[in-house]
Amino acid sequence: MNEYDIGKAFERIENELIRSMIRNLDRHRAEETELGYNWEQWQVKQLQALEEYKKANRKQFKGRFRRINASIDGLISLARQEGNMSQEKAILEAIKKGYRPRTFKDLFEKYKGKNIREIMDLILRKNIQSEINGEFFKLNDRKMAALIRATKRDFQKAEHAILRMAEDQYRKIIFDAQVYANTGSATYEKAVDMATKDFLSRGINCIEYSNGARHTVADYAYMAIQTACKRAYLTGEGEKRKEWGISTVIMNKRGNPCPKCLPFVGKVLIDDVWSGGSAKDGNYPLMSQAIARGLYHPRCKDSHTTYFEGFSTPPDERFTQKEINEIEKNIKNEVRKQYAKRQVDKYERLEEFSLDDDNKKKYRKRIKSWEIVHSNETNTFKERELRYKDNEGIFTTLDARSKGKDVIKPHNIKKEMRKSEIGKELLQYLEDNNIPVRIFYGVDIEKDIMGYFMDNEIYIYADNTRTVKETTLTLIHEATHAKIRKPNSKNQELECFTNEYKHKGIELTEKVKERIIKHIDNKYDYLEWE
């Protein structure tokens, strides 16, 4: 079992808790009479089912929690060993290429010209130093034992919290279902779906961080074990450096560094945390100071390697403007990708555990929409893999085709927008607020998707819009979303389509409005009227 397996194990437990709850709600239905549903009798039955649910969960998951916790020792210890072996290999490779550790050089220099008594005295002192180093490793052993205990203790608290929250939410749903039924829900299924919607949207997010953000146990467990294993790995590396008398490290440069770690990327540091270094070892910042300023935060993906003083290539600490722009794009892409993935997970829960068929159908459409967004963020929206073909103000054209002609030029879009008052107004709004418009060719996207607005950027798919006029209408639609800046609704779509019709010069008669509303109801049945 690795870090990923532990996260997945908790995810399966969460889904089983929800599935068991929904199964009870589906099995023990409220009895429908001439006067409506008998909710009081149903609540009594469900509260009885809740007691059985609590007993069954504690019995069912006790052993699984124990097995997960038992794997923690092995994972953390193995990470320490892997770090140790990896670092030894790196040091031996450097020695093979000509590097000489300071410890050996100092010893050879001291032996030079000495008689046997003086050499024995130096060896005795070296043995005393070895004893000091031995204390360093014992201290690390105690740190690792404390890390394992703390991780297990945190897991046990999280395991208790997941069961407690599932039970509390079940009880809340039992009483909320009647409230929603009284407000006009026509069927039992719709009333229960309304009662479970908020809970299913969030999942069992029973872990609250210090900043107030709430997370599921699966997400927390993956973060906690990953962080613990990384610390163990760095401890193993540091122990091997300590053996060879090396304490300098360099933070690796990579394409997408964490924002908190960015100030230290490409810099040499003295590792006084894992390698036993100190400020006397050179004119470099201390690792402990960098950590105090945010380096190696939870979920950190950055890492360091050994810097062999006088042998390694001196680092280039400065980033070019091109590198900084690339990092900013990558960070933005990663944020969008993670958000899209959370939306997919949310609607998958709602689709799987809703009782009403209409709701299931509605959520399936939402899953499909967000899967497209997530797929694009993962693959086709990585702009470094696309060729920049045309830039004009806020407009950028990107092409994933091996060859092909641009039929939609930014200056022609702007010319078309200026043909109407609403077009002029929205173009001015986009330019004043510097909202990027990205026109894509050759991306794998469904034919009925012309574009969308997300994270203060507008995406247009030229292969689908095909003409300047259709592209302009799509841009007017998405620019309206950008200007409204609220969660989407049918009312917002009505305003978007209204602006399209204004640009086309079509009079908005009652008949035209009815036609637009009918289209919105059919295409956006997963949205609500406000």
JSON list of C-alpha atoms in Angstrom, two decimals, residues 12 16 37 53 73 80 89 92 158 168 211 229 252 294 328 357 362 380 398 408 439 465 520:
[
{"chain": "A", "resi": 12, "resn": "ARG", "atom": "CA", "xyz": [-13.97, 3.83, -1.01]},
{"chain": "A", "resi": 16, "resn": "GLU", "atom": "CA", "xyz": [-19.69, 3.02, 1.05]},
{"chain": "A", "resi": 37, "resn": "TYR", "atom": "CA", "xyz": [-46.87, 11.32, 2.60]},
{"chain": "A", "resi": 53, "resn": "TYR", "atom": "CA", "xyz": [-26.33, 2.19, 10.41]},
{"chain": "A", "resi": 73, "resn": "ASP", "atom": "CA", "xyz": [5.04, 2.41, 9.82]},
{"chain": "A", "resi": 80, "resn": "ARG", "atom": "CA", "xyz": [13.60, 6.92, 4.76]},
{"chain": "A", "resi": 89, "resn": "LYS", "atom": "CA", "xyz": [24.19, 6.51, -5.12]},
{"chain": "A", "resi": 92, "resn": "LEU", "atom": "CA", "xyz": [29.26, 7.79, -5.20]},
{"chain": "A", "resi": 158, "resn": "ALA", "atom": "CA", "xyz": [-9.97, 11.52, 11.02]},
{"chain": "A", "resi": 168, "resn": "ASP", "atom": "CA", "xyz": [-24.94, 13.53, 11.77]},
{"chain": "A", "resi": 211, "resn": "ASN", "atom": "CA", "xyz": [-7.72, 28.57, 7.38]},
{"chain": "A", "resi": 229, "resn": "CYS", "atom": "CA", "xyz": [6.81, 10.12, 3.61]},
{"chain": "A", "resi": 252, "resn": "ASN", "atom": "CA", "xyz": [15.67, 22.11, -8.19]},
{"chain": "A", "resi": 294, "resn": "GLY", "atom": "CA", "xyz": [6.94, 28.47, 3.44]},
{"chain": "A", "resi": 328, "resn": "GLU", "atom": "CA", "xyz": [2.29, 31.70, -14.07]},
{"chain": "A", "resi": 357, "resn": "ASP", "atom": "CA", "xyz": [-34.42, 10.05, -12.58]},
{"chain": "A", "resi": 362, "resn": "LYS", "atom": "CA", "xyz": [-29.44, 16.58, -15.19]},
{"chain": "A", "resi": 380, "resn": "THR", "atom": "CA", "xyz": [-5.19, 20.63, -25.02]},
{"chain": "A", "resi": 398, "resn": "LEU", "atom": "CA", "xyz": [-3.39, 28.98, -30.75]},
{"chain": "A", "resi": 408, "resn": "ILE", "atom": "CA", "xyz": [-10.99, 33.78, -38.18]},
{"chain": "A", "resi": 439, "resn": "ILE", "atom": "CA", "xyz": [-9.08, 31.22, -30.11]},
{"chain": "A", "resi": 465, "resn": "THR", "atom": "CA", "xyz": [-17.73, 28.43, -34.80]},
{"chain": "A", "resi": 520, "resn": "ILE", "atom": "CA", "xyz": [-32.70, 27.46, -22.74]}
]
